mmCIF file of C-alpha atoms in Angstrom:
data_model
loop_
_atom_site.group_PDB
_atom_site.id
_atom_site.type_symbol
_atom_site.label_atom_id
_atom_site.label_comp_id
_atom_site.label_asym_id
_atom_site.label_seq_id
_atom_site.Cartn_x
_atom_site.Cartn_y
_atom_site.Cartn_z
ATOM 1 C CA MET I 242 0.000 0.000 0.000
ATOM 2 C CA ALA I 243 1.021 3.582 -0.552
ATOM 3 C CA ASN I 244 2.866 5.307 2.297
ATOM 4 C CA VAL I 245 0.691 8.297 3.067
ATOM 5 C CA THR I 246 0.625 10.906 5.785
ATOM 6 C CA PHE I 247 -2.207 13.239 6.729
ATOM 7 C CA LYS I 248 -0.998 16.489 8.314
ATOM 8 C CA GLY I 249 2.341 14.774 8.907
ATOM 9 C CA ASN I 250 0.899 11.724 10.669
ATOM 10 C CA ALA I 251 1.139 8.252 9.137
ATOM 11 C CA VAL I 252 -2.233 6.790 8.194
ATOM 12 C CA THR I 253 -3.374 3.334 7.135
ATOM 13 C CA ILE I 254 -4.515 3.098 3.517
ATOM 14 C CA LEU I 255 -7.050 0.382 2.700
ATOM 15 C CA GLY I 256 -7.943 -1.131 -0.647
ATOM 16 C CA ASN I 257 -6.109 -2.304 -3.725
ATOM 17 C CA GLU I 258 -3.445 0.045 -5.047
ATOM 18 C CA VAL I 259 -3.524 0.335 -8.844
ATOM 19 C CA SER I 260 -0.587 0.901 -11.168
ATOM 20 C CA VAL I 261 -0.005 2.063 -14.710
ATOM 21 C CA GLY I 262 -0.892 -0.780 -17.064
ATOM 22 C CA ASP I 263 -3.566 -2.276 -14.803
ATOM 23 C CA THR I 264 -7.136 -2.631 -15.959
ATOM 24 C CA ALA I 265 -9.082 0.063 -14.137
ATOM 25 C CA PRO I 266 -11.382 -1.511 -11.566
ATOM 26 C CA ASP I 267 -15.066 -0.702 -11.769
ATOM 27 C CA PHE I 268 -16.797 1.003 -8.847
ATOM 28 C CA ASN I 269 -20.228 2.157 -7.704
ATOM 29 C CA VAL I 270 -20.640 5.707 -6.411
ATOM 30 C CA LEU I 271 -23.423 8.284 -6.280
ATOM 31 C CA ALA I 272 -23.925 11.343 -8.454
ATOM 32 C CA ASN I 273 -25.269 14.559 -6.946
ATOM 33 C CA ASP I 274 -28.832 13.472 -7.822
ATOM 34 C CA LEU I 275 -28.301 10.140 -5.962
ATOM 35 C CA SER I 276 -28.152 8.120 -9.187
ATOM 36 C CA ALA I 277 -25.642 5.283 -9.319
ATOM 37 C CA VAL I 278 -22.470 5.847 -11.370
ATOM 38 C CA SER I 279 -19.817 3.324 -12.335
ATOM 39 C CA LEU I 280 -16.671 3.415 -14.445
ATOM 40 C CA ALA I 281 -18.559 1.433 -17.090
ATOM 41 C CA ASP I 282 -20.918 4.421 -17.543
ATOM 42 C CA SER I 283 -18.109 6.306 -19.293
ATOM 43 C CA LYS I 284 -16.658 3.377 -21.219
ATOM 44 C CA GLY I 285 -14.901 4.392 -24.412
ATOM 45 C CA GLN I 286 -13.845 7.782 -23.013
ATOM 46 C CA VAL I 287 -10.610 8.953 -21.446
ATOM 47 C CA ARG I 288 -11.260 9.687 -17.769
ATOM 48 C CA LEU I 289 -9.217 11.788 -15.374
ATOM 49 C CA ILE I 290 -10.249 10.810 -11.846
ATOM 50 C CA SER I 291 -9.357 13.361 -9.179
ATOM 51 C CA VAL I 292 -9.644 12.005 -5.639
ATOM 52 C CA VAL I 293 -9.958 14.394 -2.691
ATOM 53 C CA PRO I 294 -10.589 13.974 1.044
ATOM 54 C CA SER I 295 -13.308 16.685 1.175
ATOM 55 C CA LEU I 296 -14.375 19.410 -1.243
ATOM 56 C CA ASP I 297 -14.832 21.797 1.679
ATOM 57 C CA THR I 298 -11.093 22.154 2.365
ATOM 58 C CA GLY I 299 -8.568 24.493 0.768
ATOM 59 C CA VAL I 300 -6.427 22.076 -1.242
ATOM 60 C CA CYS I 301 -9.408 19.971 -2.342
ATOM 61 C CA ASP I 302 -11.245 23.112 -3.411
ATOM 62 C CA ALA I 303 -8.208 24.304 -5.389
ATOM 63 C CA GLN I 304 -7.664 20.874 -6.958
ATOM 64 C CA THR I 305 -11.265 20.610 -8.129
ATOM 65 C CA ARG I 306 -11.269 24.170 -9.458
ATOM 66 C CA ARG I 307 -7.998 23.528 -11.325
ATOM 67 C CA PHE I 308 -9.323 20.399 -13.022
ATOM 68 C CA ASN I 309 -12.588 22.229 -13.782
ATOM 69 C CA GLU I 310 -10.525 24.856 -15.674
ATOM 70 C CA GLU I 311 -8.472 22.180 -17.438
ATOM 71 C CA ALA I 312 -11.638 20.334 -18.493
ATOM 72 C CA ALA I 313 -12.558 23.166 -20.836
ATOM 73 C CA LYS I 314 -9.273 22.584 -22.720
ATOM 74 C CA LEU I 315 -9.320 18.784 -22.732
ATOM 75 C CA ASN I 316 -11.410 17.495 -25.612
ATOM 76 C CA ASN I 317 -12.871 14.043 -25.147
ATOM 77 C CA VAL I 318 -11.702 13.728 -21.528
ATOM 78 C CA LYS I 319 -14.270 13.232 -18.780
ATOM 79 C CA ILE I 320 -13.132 14.562 -15.410
ATOM 80 C CA LEU I 321 -14.542 12.944 -12.290
ATOM 81 C CA THR I 322 -13.877 14.114 -8.737
ATOM 82 C CA VAL I 323 -14.488 11.505 -6.051
ATOM 83 C CA SER I 324 -14.782 12.146 -2.310
ATOM 84 C CA VAL I 325 -16.806 10.792 0.595
ATOM 85 C CA ASP I 326 -18.726 14.073 0.922
ATOM 86 C CA LEU I 327 -22.469 13.511 0.768
ATOM 87 C CA PRO I 328 -24.010 14.089 -2.677
ATOM 88 C CA PHE I 329 -26.064 17.002 -1.301
ATOM 89 C CA ALA I 330 -22.930 18.725 -0.006
ATOM 90 C CA GLN I 331 -21.138 18.130 -3.323
ATOM 91 C CA LYS I 332 -24.032 19.652 -5.246
ATOM 92 C CA ARG I 333 -24.157 22.683 -2.942
ATOM 93 C CA TRP I 334 -20.366 23.156 -3.147
ATOM 94 C CA CYS I 335 -20.354 22.893 -6.976
ATOM 95 C CA GLY I 336 -23.130 25.484 -7.217
ATOM 96 C CA ALA I 337 -21.320 27.913 -4.928
ATOM 97 C CA ALA I 338 -17.968 27.337 -6.671
ATOM 98 C CA GLY I 339 -19.331 27.492 -10.229
ATOM 99 C CA ILE I 340 -18.051 24.002 -11.060
ATOM 100 C CA GLU I 341 -19.638 22.879 -14.329
ATOM 101 C CA ASN I 342 -16.991 20.869 -16.203
ATOM 102 C CA VAL I 343 -16.233 18.240 -13.550
ATOM 103 C CA GLN I 344 -18.633 15.577 -12.310
ATOM 104 C CA THR I 345 -18.440 15.161 -8.532
ATOM 105 C CA LEU I 346 -19.183 11.702 -7.193
ATOM 106 C CA SER I 347 -19.748 10.489 -3.640
ATOM 107 C CA ASP I 348 -18.170 7.305 -2.293
ATOM 108 C CA HIS I 349 -19.794 7.749 1.130
ATOM 109 C CA ARG I 350 -22.138 4.766 0.874
ATOM 110 C CA ASP I 351 -19.769 1.798 0.786
ATOM 111 C CA LEU I 352 -16.304 3.103 -0.189
ATOM 112 C CA SER I 353 -16.515 1.108 -3.432
ATOM 113 C CA PHE I 354 -14.165 3.447 -5.298
ATOM 114 C CA GLY I 355 -11.819 3.861 -2.351
ATOM 115 C CA GLN I 356 -11.406 0.118 -1.856
ATOM 116 C CA ALA I 357 -11.001 -0.564 -5.596
ATOM 117 C CA TYR I 358 -8.268 2.082 -6.013
ATOM 118 C CA GLY I 359 -6.544 1.808 -2.625
ATOM 119 C CA VAL I 360 -7.325 5.298 -1.329
ATOM 120 C CA VAL I 361 -9.327 4.779 1.895
ATOM 121 C CA ILE I 362 -7.780 6.379 4.985
ATOM 122 C CA GLU I 363 -8.850 3.901 7.655
ATOM 123 C CA GLU I 364 -8.460 6.249 10.624
ATOM 124 C CA LEU I 365 -10.550 9.057 9.107
ATOM 125 C CA ARG I 366 -12.945 7.239 6.715
ATOM 126 C CA LEU I 367 -11.866 9.715 4.051
ATOM 127 C CA LEU I 368 -10.184 9.161 0.704
ATOM 128 C CA THR I 369 -6.556 10.148 0.361
ATOM 129 C CA ARG I 370 -5.512 12.535 -2.395
ATOM 130 C CA ALA I 371 -4.780 10.824 -5.703
ATOM 131 C CA VAL I 372 -5.187 11.263 -9.456
ATOM 132 C CA PHE I 373 -5.752 8.545 -12.028
ATOM 133 C CA VAL I 374 -6.053 8.679 -15.799
ATOM 134 C CA VAL I 375 -7.949 5.821 -17.420
ATOM 135 C CA ASP I 376 -7.809 5.474 -21.201
ATOM 136 C CA SER I 377 -10.741 4.608 -23.454
ATOM 137 C CA ASN I 378 -9.832 0.905 -23.167
ATOM 138 C CA ASP I 379 -10.073 1.034 -19.355
ATOM 139 C CA LYS I 380 -6.310 0.853 -18.771
ATOM 140 C CA ILE I 381 -4.660 2.956 -16.079
ATOM 141 C CA VAL I 382 -2.192 5.228 -17.902
ATOM 142 C CA TYR I 383 -1.399 7.510 -14.948
ATOM 143 C CA ALA I 384 -1.568 6.927 -11.204
ATOM 144 C CA GLU I 385 -0.447 9.370 -8.527
ATOM 145 C CA TYR I 386 -0.885 8.713 -4.823
ATOM 146 C CA VAL I 387 0.089 11.996 -3.169
ATOM 147 C CA PRO I 388 2.403 11.089 -0.241
ATOM 148 C CA GLU I 389 1.075 13.874 2.037
ATOM 149 C CA ALA I 390 -2.705 13.976 1.696
ATOM 150 C CA THR I 391 -2.818 17.729 2.346
ATOM 151 C CA ASP I 392 -0.418 18.512 -0.560
ATOM 152 C CA HIS I 393 -1.371 19.249 -4.160
ATOM 153 C CA PRO I 394 -1.021 16.577 -6.861
ATOM 154 C CA ASN I 395 1.125 17.056 -9.954
ATOM 155 C CA TYR I 396 -1.499 18.810 -12.091
ATOM 156 C CA GLU I 397 0.724 19.177 -15.153
ATOM 157 C CA ALA I 398 1.648 15.464 -15.267
ATOM 158 C CA ALA I 399 -1.980 14.396 -14.871
ATOM 159 C CA VAL I 400 -3.195 16.770 -17.598
ATOM 160 C CA GLU I 401 -0.423 15.654 -19.973
ATOM 161 C CA ALA I 402 -1.318 12.001 -19.345
ATOM 162 C CA ALA I 403 -4.965 12.766 -20.114
ATOM 163 C CA LYS I 404 -4.036 14.642 -23.299
ATOM 164 C CA SER I 405 -1.910 11.788 -24.603
ATOM 165 C CA ALA I 406 -4.328 9.000 -23.626
ATOM 166 C CA LYS I 407 -6.466 7.452 -26.324
#
């Protein structure tokens, strides 16, 4: 499992870590309208999956806003942001932040995404910060587990991976 700290303290990460070249595992999360969403729903598209502990924090807010801006420049790339925030809170936050190009998804129900991608922080029942790019054939072409969950990911590397994915 990835070695991750949260505010400098070691945390236990649960789930199955994924690597470049792996087939992206499917998952079941909730959209803001409480409808079920899975990876299979966007089959055939390149997906950039941004994982954040909570949209209501500074770095998570900045990360989601950054990928929202990038989404306008990335043709044929679907950007998903996954957290354990409740769908209602995600919808409210997106409205207040003007987020329209990123789909926020909630993993609060059963941590399906978190377990499948190895991003569950056991001690906090949050997801650790990570970014994945999945190509149109459901292969992981980029995987970043941010070592300190309160730090920013490598935006440029993730965007470049999404641009070059097919």
